[in-house]
């Protein structure tokens, strides 16, 4: 159990800057996610923490120990970092059975046979694989292989557990199940976890904090709630959940002018200091209410898709089309003329 | 109208008929003849063959040299693959290709080259004698050791290619997992990399073994004159003498069967080893494996790697080149001793050499074209139909390449020695027997390359053409043909190249006027025309390199070396 600190970490591959000026202070026992689309630098960052890649610039600390420093030419190899890692492909060795896979880190440490046996059984029961010791990987399901990888990563009681898209090869139902299991595991053994994923629902469900990344940069670091409710820019707003992003004009300190092509509508919302002129407004579908036609934003229901609990409406307002989440009990149908009331919105620079 | 079923029957009928002529009849004739003694079925031929002490010694030699060069090739091939795939040695991308180069040099030409380098009056030998002032060199290239040396140099690429493929397909996360478990890099090699690679390396090793027991050129060039025989040269000797002793051919057939059985045993052993041990490993996203930092070890690994390349690829070509440009073999390679006369001789003056070049070009072109046709038919049956017995078709088409070339040649002799039924036409001692043997031997290359392209073409592409109103022939012409054309061309060159460099089969089937390049290179050497032999060999190498470059271009590097 340790804190992990990354200071001004950058990674360059030839001419491309894969990770740029990454800073993080991950507390002891914290669960953080690196979230972003593929190519955003999240896996590169994780592999730098693991020691498989060396930063071009910056420093990495695990616990109190400086493990990577471009300036001081320090590069502690992966095997000396005392880190557990679960790989996207699980990387369960096909020539070793479950017991030998999980026991491997202890064998490297030259632990006594009895100690290894006791420890392996303990870890296997933790990852719910008791009784499977003799099985070989090809006799296991994807989910079971996943647990073997997890057990192997946990058996050496690592300071930090790194998970690289560990659930992306599992089917949807198993994925959801494993989410809770990993979270539950962490609350029992209190290990610091860094979790890399491109799946926002996964990150939201498990993390204490999420690092949203794009094109090598950290865009926002916050709790799941903070990220969803107060996205720092249009990329985060669009990447996390659904939103309507529309062009607008900032008018004063607490409202914007929304132009639908034919008419104009005033939308009240907080304006970040210093922002004037043309901007973007972000309105989440659940923050729009459909009301009978009156003034304000008037439009016509283009499509209404019944989804059970809610209805996914597309409302055409002038030249714009807005997604609105409505209650299933609402009476509106396609072609109905309606008005929209906006309860909450955010404004970003273009 | 031609519907699918009747079309399949036409294709199947043609393939079976041609396979029968090219493969099934000759191979079965040889098997039957090996059991017939004095017009009766018996094991007498085998008993006679194995009773001769010379044959038993040849069998022992075959196994000895094949096993030793198998170990040598496995060691060098695996190390070379590891250096290229897993270390940070500078210039790895050049080494990657350079390690395969010995494959382009026909083994018997390699043997000739080493004779010119290390033989009693060879280039290195002369330097050694000049420096030490001694009377003779302390080594003898005409020996088991010499044969093993040259075989190893030519065969390590086989292990190298299989091992490199295995290392590059292996998911690096498997190794990274061991590393993050606390294992140092060499421990990772021992615990994860090597055990996972073992079946692949073993497969490569068996391939080397089968190649070596089948090799004729190297023991013929380096052992024949010293009466050091292996099975292939012993069979050659028996055939050469067959008109003196009536039973020689039957004995040779029995010896060939022994050779074929050893090869089959190798193939079966390989299947058993590989069964269920080829780990299908789900690939992760980080395909760039962690490289071993050689650090100070670069100082000796780098020269060692390039020495291997120099000794196995550059030195033999250099030796042949020098010899081909020299006025008389034995003269020092100084400027005033250089001449292009040797090339002019083999191209224009030496009638047999000239015929050899022309015959080989005709044979290689004809075989490649015939195989493109027959190979496509069989490939279509294998990939696109569910006909029962198509595995048997594949078996017969592959067999002539799986068994040693000497065996195929002997089968051809036994099958076509007598006149064709109802006629007085004898194929033996004509160019046709060479053509039939070449087609039989390399048919599998054509099948593989066309089958490869066919597999990549989803049947729905053809079906889409049919839905659009094209009949079978139109859809074949407009959709299938353009898509398999690159595969056909590649297959054509894949057959053309080995036909051009062929020696093992040709040496048993040639006759005066029906020489091939390989035969002429061999004969010129045996008759002491070393410089002419070198000039002819040099031209053969040039054509092979050119054909290889074309193949790589056509397939975008997928085929060729």
JSON list of C-alpha atoms in Angstrom, two decimals, chain B residues 303-401:
[
{"chain": "B", "resi": 303, "resn": "UNK", "atom": "CA", "xyz": [30.54, -8.82, -34.29]},
{"chain": "B", "resi": 304, "resn": "UNK", "atom": "CA", "xyz": [29.37, -12.40, -33.64]},
{"chain": "B", "resi": 305, "resn": "UNK", "atom": "CA", "xyz": [26.07, -11.80, -35.46]},
{"chain": "B", "resi": 306, "resn": "UNK", "atom": "CA", "xyz": [27.76, -10.20, -38.45]},
{"chain": "B", "resi": 307, "resn": "UNK", "atom": "CA", "xyz": [30.40, -12.91, -38.53]},
{"chain": "B", "resi": 308, "resn": "UNK", "atom": "CA", "xyz": [27.59, -15.45, -38.85]},
{"chain": "B", "resi": 309, "resn": "UNK", "atom": "CA", "xyz": [26.13, -13.46, -41.74]},
{"chain": "B", "resi": 310, "resn": "UNK", "atom": "CA", "xyz": [29.51, -13.04, -43.39]},
{"chain": "B", "resi": 311, "resn": "UNK", "atom": "CA", "xyz": [30.53, -16.67, -43.08]},
{"chain": "B", "resi": 312, "resn": "UNK", "atom": "CA", "xyz": [27.18, -18.15, -44.16]},
{"chain": "B", "resi": 313, "resn": "UNK", "atom": "CA", "xyz": [26.15, -15.70, -46.88]},
{"chain": "B", "resi": 314, "resn": "UNK", "atom": "CA", "xyz": [28.85, -13.36, -48.07]},
{"chain": "B", "resi": 315, "resn": "UNK", "atom": "CA", "xyz": [31.95, -15.56, -48.01]},
{"chain": "B", "resi": 316, "resn": "UNK", "atom": "CA", "xyz": [30.53, -18.35, -50.26]},
{"chain": "B", "resi": 317, "resn": "UNK", "atom": "CA", "xyz": [29.20, -15.88, -52.83]},
{"chain": "B", "resi": 318, "resn": "UNK", "atom": "CA", "xyz": [32.50, -14.01, -52.77]},
{"chain": "B", "resi": 319, "resn": "UNK", "atom": "CA", "xyz": [34.44, -17.23, -53.31]},
{"chain": "B", "resi": 320, "resn": "UNK", "atom": "CA", "xyz": [32.27, -18.23, -56.28]},
{"chain": "B", "resi": 321, "resn": "UNK", "atom": "CA", "xyz": [32.50, -14.72, -57.71]},
{"chain": "B", "resi": 322, "resn": "UNK", "atom": "CA", "xyz": [36.31, -14.64, -57.48]},
{"chain": "B", "resi": 323, "resn": "UNK", "atom": "CA", "xyz": [36.65, -18.10, -59.00]},
{"chain": "B", "resi": 324, "resn": "UNK", "atom": "CA", "xyz": [34.29, -17.20, -61.83]},
{"chain": "B", "resi": 325, "resn": "UNK", "atom": "CA", "xyz": [36.43, -14.20, -62.76]},
{"chain": "B", "resi": 326, "resn": "UNK", "atom": "CA", "xyz": [39.82, -15.86, -62.67]},
{"chain": "B", "resi": 327, "resn": "UNK", "atom": "CA", "xyz": [41.75, -17.11, -65.70]},
{"chain": "B", "resi": 328, "resn": "UNK", "atom": "CA", "xyz": [42.67, -20.46, -64.20]},
{"chain": "B", "resi": 329, "resn": "UNK", "atom": "CA", "xyz": [41.71, -21.98, -60.85]},
{"chain": "B", "resi": 330, "resn": "UNK", "atom": "CA", "xyz": [44.64, -21.75, -58.45]},
{"chain": "B", "resi": 331, "resn": "UNK", "atom": "CA", "xyz": [45.97, -18.42, -59.69]},
{"chain": "B", "resi": 332, "resn": "UNK", "atom": "CA", "xyz": [45.95, -15.62, -57.09]},
{"chain": "B", "resi": 333, "resn": "UNK", "atom": "CA", "xyz": [43.06, -13.17, -57.66]},
{"chain": "B", "resi": 334, "resn": "UNK", "atom": "CA", "xyz": [45.16, -10.25, -58.88]},
{"chain": "B", "resi": 335, "resn": "UNK", "atom": "CA", "xyz": [43.94, -7.75, -61.45]},
{"chain": "B", "resi": 336, "resn": "UNK", "atom": "CA", "xyz": [45.80, -9.20, -64.45]},
{"chain": "B", "resi": 337, "resn": "UNK", "atom": "CA", "xyz": [44.45, -12.66, -63.68]},
{"chain": "B", "resi": 338, "resn": "UNK", "atom": "CA", "xyz": [40.84, -11.47, -63.95]},
{"chain": "B", "resi": 339, "resn": "UNK", "atom": "CA", "xyz": [38.74, -12.23, -67.02]},
{"chain": "B", "resi": 340, "resn": "UNK", "atom": "CA", "xyz": [35.16, -12.50, -68.23]},
{"chain": "B", "resi": 341, "resn": "UNK", "atom": "CA", "xyz": [36.17, -15.40, -70.43]},
{"chain": "B", "resi": 342, "resn": "UNK", "atom": "CA", "xyz": [34.49, -17.98, -68.16]},
{"chain": "B", "resi": 343, "resn": "UNK", "atom": "CA", "xyz": [31.10, -16.32, -68.57]},
{"chain": "B", "resi": 344, "resn": "UNK", "atom": "CA", "xyz": [31.55, -16.15, -72.34]},
{"chain": "B", "resi": 345, "resn": "UNK", "atom": "CA", "xyz": [32.51, -19.83, -72.34]},
{"chain": "B", "resi": 346, "resn": "UNK", "atom": "CA", "xyz": [29.43, -21.11, -70.52]},
{"chain": "B", "resi": 347, "resn": "UNK", "atom": "CA", "xyz": [27.10, -18.73, -72.37]},
{"chain": "B", "resi": 348, "resn": "UNK", "atom": "CA", "xyz": [28.34, -19.22, -75.91]},
{"chain": "B", "resi": 349, "resn": "UNK", "atom": "CA", "xyz": [31.03, -21.83, -76.36]},
{"chain": "B", "resi": 350, "resn": "UNK", "atom": "CA", "xyz": [30.36, -24.76, -74.07]},
{"chain": "B", "resi": 351, "resn": "UNK", "atom": "CA", "xyz": [27.42, -26.41, -75.81]},
{"chain": "B", "resi": 352, "resn": "UNK", "atom": "CA", "xyz": [26.38, -28.53, -72.82]},
{"chain": "B", "resi": 353, "resn": "UNK", "atom": "CA", "xyz": [26.39, -25.55, -70.44]},
{"chain": "B", "resi": 354, "resn": "UNK", "atom": "CA", "xyz": [24.36, -23.56, -72.93]},
{"chain": "B", "resi": 355, "resn": "UNK", "atom": "CA", "xyz": [21.85, -26.38, -73.29]},
{"chain": "B", "resi": 356, "resn": "UNK", "atom": "CA", "xyz": [21.70, -26.59, -69.50]},
{"chain": "B", "resi": 357, "resn": "UNK", "atom": "CA", "xyz": [20.72, -22.93, -69.23]},
{"chain": "B", "resi": 358, "resn": "UNK", "atom": "CA", "xyz": [18.10, -23.18, -71.97]},
{"chain": "B", "resi": 359, "resn": "UNK", "atom": "CA", "xyz": [16.66, -26.47, -70.68]},
{"chain": "B", "resi": 360, "resn": "UNK", "atom": "CA", "xyz": [16.43, -25.18, -67.12]},
{"chain": "B", "resi": 361, "resn": "UNK", "atom": "CA", "xyz": [14.67, -21.97, -68.18]},
{"chain": "B", "resi": 362, "resn": "UNK", "atom": "CA", "xyz": [12.19, -23.97, -70.28]},
{"chain": "B", "resi": 363, "resn": "UNK", "atom": "CA", "xyz": [11.64, -26.57, -67.56]},
{"chain": "B", "resi": 364, "resn": "UNK", "atom": "CA", "xyz": [11.21, -23.98, -64.80]},
{"chain": "B", "resi": 365, "resn": "UNK", "atom": "CA", "xyz": [8.77, -21.92, -66.90]},
{"chain": "B", "resi": 366, "resn": "UNK", "atom": "CA", "xyz": [6.76, -24.94, -68.01]},
{"chain": "B", "resi": 367, "resn": "UNK", "atom": "CA", "xyz": [6.61, -26.46, -64.52]},
{"chain": "B", "resi": 368, "resn": "UNK", "atom": "CA", "xyz": [5.59, -23.16, -62.93]},
{"chain": "B", "resi": 369, "resn": "UNK", "atom": "CA", "xyz": [2.83, -22.67, -65.50]},
{"chain": "B", "resi": 370, "resn": "UNK", "atom": "CA", "xyz": [1.53, -26.24, -65.29]},
{"chain": "B", "resi": 371, "resn": "UNK", "atom": "CA", "xyz": [1.54, -26.06, -61.50]},
{"chain": "B", "resi": 372, "resn": "UNK", "atom": "CA", "xyz": [-0.28, -22.73, -61.53]},
{"chain": "B", "resi": 373, "resn": "UNK", "atom": "CA", "xyz": [-3.07, -24.52, -63.41]},
{"chain": "B", "resi": 374, "resn": "UNK", "atom": "CA", "xyz": [-3.16, -27.88, -61.63]},
{"chain": "B", "resi": 375, "resn": "UNK", "atom": "CA", "xyz": [-2.42, -26.25, -58.25]},
{"chain": "B", "resi": 376, "resn": "UNK", "atom": "CA", "xyz": [-5.38, -23.90, -58.65]},
{"chain": "B", "resi": 377, "resn": "UNK", "atom": "CA", "xyz": [-7.73, -26.76, -59.47]},
{"chain": "B", "resi": 378, "resn": "UNK", "atom": "CA", "xyz": [-6.67, -28.68, -56.37]},
{"chain": "B", "resi": 379, "resn": "UNK", "atom": "CA", "xyz": [-6.64, -25.56, -54.21]},
{"chain": "B", "resi": 380, "resn": "UNK", "atom": "CA", "xyz": [-10.21, -24.82, -55.32]},
{"chain": "B", "resi": 381, "resn": "UNK", "atom": "CA", "xyz": [-11.31, -28.33, -54.36]},
{"chain": "B", "resi": 382, "resn": "UNK", "atom": "CA", "xyz": [-9.58, -28.09, -50.98]},
{"chain": "B", "resi": 383, "resn": "UNK", "atom": "CA", "xyz": [-10.85, -24.65, -50.02]},
{"chain": "B", "resi": 384, "resn": "UNK", "atom": "CA", "xyz": [-14.20, -24.30, -51.75]},
{"chain": "B", "resi": 385, "resn": "UNK", "atom": "CA", "xyz": [-15.75, -27.74, -51.83]},
{"chain": "B", "resi": 386, "resn": "UNK", "atom": "CA", "xyz": [-16.78, -30.30, -49.27]},
{"chain": "B", "resi": 387, "resn": "UNK", "atom": "CA", "xyz": [-15.99, -33.23, -51.55]},
{"chain": "B", "resi": 388, "resn": "UNK", "atom": "CA", "xyz": [-15.24, -36.38, -49.61]},
{"chain": "B", "resi": 389, "resn": "UNK", "atom": "CA", "xyz": [-11.67, -37.58, -50.07]},
{"chain": "B", "resi": 390, "resn": "UNK", "atom": "CA", "xyz": [-10.22, -34.16, -50.79]},
{"chain": "B", "resi": 391, "resn": "UNK", "atom": "CA", "xyz": [-7.76, -34.73, -47.95]},
{"chain": "B", "resi": 392, "resn": "UNK", "atom": "CA", "xyz": [-6.42, -37.72, -49.86]},
{"chain": "B", "resi": 393, "resn": "UNK", "atom": "CA", "xyz": [-5.94, -35.47, -52.87]},
{"chain": "B", "resi": 394, "resn": "UNK", "atom": "CA", "xyz": [-3.97, -33.08, -50.69]},
{"chain": "B", "resi": 395, "resn": "UNK", "atom": "CA", "xyz": [-1.94, -35.96, -49.28]},
{"chain": "B", "resi": 396, "resn": "UNK", "atom": "CA", "xyz": [-0.83, -37.14, -52.72]},
{"chain": "B", "resi": 397, "resn": "UNK", "atom": "CA", "xyz": [-0.10, -33.60, -53.87]},
{"chain": "B", "resi": 398, "resn": "UNK", "atom": "CA", "xyz": [2.09, -32.94, -50.82]},
{"chain": "B", "resi": 399, "resn": "UNK", "atom": "CA", "xyz": [3.87, -36.32, -50.74]},
{"chain": "B", "resi": 400, "resn": "UNK", "atom": "CA", "xyz": [6.47, -35.70, -53.49]},
{"chain": "B", "resi": 401, "resn": "UNK", "atom": "CA", "xyz": [7.76, -32.70, -51.58]}
]
